[in-house]
Amino acid sequence: MALIVHKYGGTSMGSTERIRSVAKRVAKWMRAGHQMVVVPSAMSGETNRLLGLARELSPELPGAATLRELDMIASTGEQVSVGLLAIALQAEGLEAVSYAGWQVPIRTDSSFTKARIQSIDDTRVRADLAAGRVVVITGFQGVDGDGHITTLGRGGSDTSAVAVAAALKADECLIYTDVDGVYTTDPRIVPEARRLATISFEEMLEMASLGSKVLQIRSVEFAGKYRVPLRVLSSFTDWNIDITEEARSGTLITFEEDEKMEQAVVSGIAFNRDEAKVSVLGVPDKPGIASSILGPVADANIDVDVIIQNVAHDGKTDFSFTVHRNDYARTVELLKTQVVPAVGARDVSGDARICKVSIVGIGMRSHVGVASRMFRTLSEEGINIQMITTSEIKTSVVIDEKYMELAVRALHRAFDLDQPAG
Ligand code: ADP
Ligand code: ASP
Ligand code: MG
């Protein structure tokens, strides 16, 4: 007997018919002798619908709304899901009980809309499991020290599931979704993308942080920290599929170091349209410039990603960086009103229509010339690179958003990702 955590995403929970199929699948696992905890998301579209209602009352979110109220609203989607799933499980003849985050409790800090899980009390859940119940716990939400409901950021149910699995020392956490695993890139953009049977933890962490929304980044961090065996697989197979076959399907996140050294240099391509670029023009080129530009930005709680400082001409230079698109207008305003007068710069310019495309692979450590192949491929497509950033196992470029799909497809071909792995 093993203790297994299943997580079902929004599409997998998208209708009562889908929920019935989830219940039948969970019942199959239960009858195979396992203890089961299930963490569902809100039904697809529901979180957007709920936040849309808030937006009708306060068009520029958070606007007049406080983030606390947004969490109060958005968390209800998952509450509906757990109740429905528990009923569907009961209809399958199982004993099932549903819990909201605060009932477990899943404790978080108080950063509304992007709270971090601090601890999970397993007492109640363990008692239910021991009594033979399926425990259904809301994804995406928790409770802070003052009893306020919090949410974990979009896509946060992945993190709830992995954190619950870590707290219970579960034997495996299975993330059921609408694709049958982690692909070389988003199969919606590149139909030739291939499913990876395994992906290293480090690569998955980069893929998630660089924009592959198949797993929320914090869920991968949790899996690494607590060594949670993690697999991504499809909820759209027949629920009745042989359980041994199902348990081996999808993509396993592996923790062994050198496993893939001899294989593909690049394992996957990620992209992200969530950033915007800002430039401070005509900055006097002298020591301390980076800190006098980025200091006020950090003080305003704005995260900066890619940074580039150009070569100076006549003692002046341009300084560019990217921020989340939600922070774009605020950043431009702050630079114009505070930074430009303080550092004696000429002006500020910005571009919200950029995207970041990244190649990821632990094989890049032991191979040279990978980045230059990336740059050559983009130049052959006539795509101008605006910014570059590299680390040991990834290279990212910032380009015009309109070339995103072209770039991803060209790179996918250039690194032979559409060919079966050798
Ligand atoms: P869920 O609702 O189950 O959490 P998500 O929409 O959050 O599902 O994540 C699954 C989606 O992630 C897929 O439908 C796919 O379009 C997208 N995706 C992005 N990058 C990848 C990738 N490398 N491999 C697989 N899916 C990816
Ligand atoms: N329902 C939440 C969202 O749409 C959490 C999740 O689906 O993981 O972001
Ligand atoms: Mg998701």
Tab-separated table of C-alpha atoms and ligand atoms in Angstrom, residues 7 155 158 213-214, ligand 3:
chain	number	residue	atom	x	y	z
A	7	LYS	CA	-3.653	16.689	-8.572
A	155	GLY	CA	-1.355	27.821	-11.319
A	158	ASP	CA	0.452	22.268	-8.451
A	213	LYS	CA	3.198	26.762	-17.379
A	214	VAL	CA	2.771	22.995	-17.261
B	3	MG	MG	-1.682	24.573	-14.090
